[in-house]
Amino acid sequence: MASISSSPRSVEDIFKDYNARRTGLVRALTYDVDEFYSLCDPEKENLCLYGHPNESWEVTLPAEEVPSELPEPALGINFARDGMKRRDWLSLVAVHSDCWLLSVAFYFGAQLNRNER
């Protein structure tokens, strides 16, 4: 996963980061859905869908560093792909992506002090 340059330093920056990551994930699950679907080959390793702060998205293996720089998205999104209807699988990935977005926002928020919040 491409690393982020720095952590958001204010509530407004966290919101901008959240919106940009969400835009990337929505793009993956809507406009780029055919490309996203093909990248999630069940024959590959445990894959994750990442939204980046530059509104892009990426399907890749989870970060290798422990602990990772950010909370990890749902692991192994590719395994259920062929066992479910396409729409149901995309809905499942969307739910996991929403949870990941919130966990990233709360991760950044936890780093703010009382005055910054």
mmCIF file of C-alpha atoms in Angstrom:
data_model
loop_
_atom_site.group_PDB
_atom_site.id
_atom_site.type_symbol
_atom_site.label_atom_id
_atom_site.label_comp_id
_atom_site.label_asym_id
_atom_site.label_seq_id
_atom_site.Cartn_x
_atom_site.Cartn_y
_atom_site.Cartn_z
ATOM 1 C CA MET A 1 0.000 0.000 0.000
ATOM 2 C CA ALA A 2 1.227 3.471 -0.743
ATOM 3 C CA SER A 3 1.982 5.252 2.489
ATOM 4 C CA ILE A 4 0.450 8.553 3.395
ATOM 5 C CA SER A 5 2.738 11.555 3.618
ATOM 6 C CA SER A 6 1.502 12.775 7.004
ATOM 7 C CA SER A 7 -1.382 12.373 9.387
ATOM 8 C CA PRO A 8 -4.191 14.907 9.204
ATOM 9 C CA ARG A 9 -3.606 17.553 11.900
ATOM 10 C CA SER A 10 -7.138 18.895 12.410
ATOM 11 C CA VAL A 11 -10.748 17.776 12.383
ATOM 12 C CA GLU A 12 -11.165 19.494 9.018
ATOM 13 C CA ASP A 13 -8.136 17.658 7.591
ATOM 14 C CA ILE A 14 -9.490 14.339 8.869
ATOM 15 C CA PHE A 15 -12.817 15.057 7.181
ATOM 16 C CA LYS A 16 -11.070 15.935 3.906
ATOM 17 C CA ASP A 17 -9.030 12.718 4.147
ATOM 18 C CA TYR A 18 -12.217 10.717 4.830
ATOM 19 C CA ASN A 19 -14.034 12.281 1.868
ATOM 20 C CA ALA A 20 -11.127 11.694 -0.508
ATOM 21 C CA ARG A 21 -10.730 8.051 0.538
ATOM 22 C CA ARG A 22 -14.488 7.552 0.267
ATOM 23 C CA THR A 23 -14.496 9.051 -3.235
ATOM 24 C CA GLY A 24 -11.834 6.548 -4.296
ATOM 25 C CA LEU A 25 -13.755 3.611 -2.816
ATOM 26 C CA VAL A 26 -17.041 4.711 -4.380
ATOM 27 C CA ARG A 27 -15.262 5.005 -7.725
ATOM 28 C CA ALA A 28 -13.905 1.463 -7.374
ATOM 29 C CA LEU A 29 -17.354 0.087 -6.564
ATOM 30 C CA THR A 30 -19.243 2.023 -9.247
ATOM 31 C CA TYR A 31 -17.440 3.593 -12.221
ATOM 32 C CA ASP A 32 -14.435 1.236 -12.159
ATOM 33 C CA VAL A 33 -16.418 -1.805 -11.030
ATOM 34 C CA ASP A 34 -15.349 -4.073 -13.917
ATOM 35 C CA GLU A 35 -11.661 -3.347 -13.317
ATOM 36 C CA PHE A 36 -12.135 -3.778 -9.552
ATOM 37 C CA TYR A 37 -13.980 -7.076 -10.048
ATOM 38 C CA SER A 38 -11.237 -8.466 -12.276
ATOM 39 C CA LEU A 39 -8.486 -7.466 -9.825
ATOM 40 C CA CYS A 40 -10.193 -9.451 -7.041
ATOM 41 C CA ASP A 41 -9.283 -12.858 -8.426
ATOM 42 C CA PRO A 42 -10.065 -15.555 -5.819
ATOM 43 C CA GLU A 43 -6.903 -17.405 -6.869
ATOM 44 C CA LYS A 44 -4.732 -14.593 -5.485
ATOM 45 C CA GLU A 45 -3.624 -14.045 -1.875
ATOM 46 C CA ASN A 46 -5.722 -12.196 0.717
ATOM 47 C CA LEU A 47 -6.497 -8.884 -0.977
ATOM 48 C CA CYS A 48 -7.698 -5.592 0.504
ATOM 49 C CA LEU A 49 -9.391 -2.573 -1.061
ATOM 50 C CA TYR A 50 -7.709 0.694 -0.069
ATOM 51 C CA GLY A 51 -8.984 4.216 -0.652
ATOM 52 C CA HIS A 52 -6.205 6.797 -0.802
ATOM 53 C CA PRO A 53 -6.275 10.471 0.221
ATOM 54 C CA ASN A 54 -5.796 11.492 -3.417
ATOM 55 C CA GLU A 55 -9.200 9.966 -4.361
ATOM 56 C CA SER A 56 -7.622 6.876 -5.931
ATOM 57 C CA TRP A 57 -8.161 3.257 -4.963
ATOM 58 C CA GLU A 58 -6.023 0.141 -4.939
ATOM 59 C CA VAL A 59 -6.523 -3.595 -4.538
ATOM 60 C CA THR A 60 -3.424 -5.097 -2.966
ATOM 61 C CA LEU A 61 -2.050 -7.256 -0.209
ATOM 62 C CA PRO A 62 -2.224 -5.828 3.320
ATOM 63 C CA ALA A 63 0.697 -3.807 4.631
ATOM 64 C CA GLU A 64 3.609 -5.941 5.798
ATOM 65 C CA GLU A 65 4.804 -3.724 8.618
ATOM 66 C CA VAL A 66 3.432 -4.593 12.033
ATOM 67 C CA PRO A 67 1.743 -2.618 13.374
ATOM 68 C CA SER A 68 0.574 -1.118 10.122
ATOM 69 C CA GLU A 69 0.555 2.623 9.515
ATOM 70 C CA LEU A 70 -3.266 2.667 9.373
ATOM 71 C CA PRO A 71 -6.049 0.311 10.406
ATOM 72 C CA GLU A 72 -6.319 -2.478 7.857
ATOM 73 C CA PRO A 73 -9.359 -2.849 5.618
ATOM 74 C CA ALA A 74 -11.218 -6.159 5.390
ATOM 75 C CA LEU A 75 -8.815 -8.923 4.476
ATOM 76 C CA GLY A 76 -9.584 -11.439 1.747
ATOM 77 C CA ILE A 77 -12.315 -9.571 -0.124
ATOM 78 C CA ASN A 78 -11.506 -11.666 -3.168
ATOM 79 C CA PHE A 79 -12.327 -15.087 -1.672
ATOM 80 C CA ALA A 80 -16.123 -14.700 -1.583
ATOM 81 C CA ARG A 81 -16.337 -13.121 -5.032
ATOM 82 C CA ASP A 82 -17.268 -16.199 -7.046
ATOM 83 C CA GLY A 83 -19.465 -17.718 -4.327
ATOM 84 C CA MET A 84 -21.920 -14.805 -4.262
ATOM 85 C CA LYS A 85 -24.039 -12.846 -6.690
ATOM 86 C CA ARG A 86 -21.979 -9.934 -8.008
ATOM 87 C CA ARG A 87 -24.289 -7.292 -6.514
ATOM 88 C CA ASP A 88 -24.289 -9.004 -3.096
ATOM 89 C CA TRP A 89 -20.503 -9.290 -3.126
ATOM 90 C CA LEU A 90 -20.112 -5.613 -4.023
ATOM 91 C CA SER A 91 -22.509 -4.705 -1.203
ATOM 92 C CA LEU A 92 -20.441 -6.762 1.236
ATOM 93 C CA VAL A 93 -17.229 -5.025 0.133
ATOM 94 C CA ALA A 94 -18.997 -1.645 0.452
ATOM 95 C CA VAL A 95 -20.044 -2.401 4.045
ATOM 96 C CA HIS A 96 -16.498 -3.436 4.965
ATOM 97 C CA SER A 97 -15.143 -0.321 3.237
ATOM 98 C CA ASP A 98 -17.477 1.939 5.234
ATOM 99 C CA CYS A 99 -16.256 0.351 8.459
ATOM 100 C CA TRP A 100 -12.645 0.815 7.389
ATOM 101 C CA LEU A 101 -13.226 4.488 6.540
ATOM 102 C CA LEU A 102 -14.639 5.127 10.003
ATOM 103 C CA SER A 103 -11.772 3.273 11.674
ATOM 104 C CA VAL A 104 -9.218 5.388 9.771
ATOM 105 C CA ALA A 105 -11.026 8.607 10.740
ATOM 106 C CA PHE A 106 -11.169 7.556 14.403
ATOM 107 C CA TYR A 107 -7.501 6.506 14.274
ATOM 108 C CA PHE A 108 -6.536 9.996 13.116
ATOM 109 C CA GLY A 109 -8.955 11.616 15.569
ATOM 110 C CA ALA A 110 -7.433 9.732 18.492
ATOM 111 C CA GLN A 111 -4.118 11.431 17.755
ATOM 112 C CA LEU A 112 -5.590 14.899 18.301
ATOM 113 C CA ASN A 113 -5.454 16.498 21.721
ATOM 114 C CA ARG A 114 -8.454 18.008 23.490
ATOM 115 C CA ASN A 115 -7.949 21.474 21.982
ATOM 116 C CA GLU A 116 -7.510 20.109 18.445
ATOM 117 C CA ARG A 117 -10.749 18.137 18.718
#
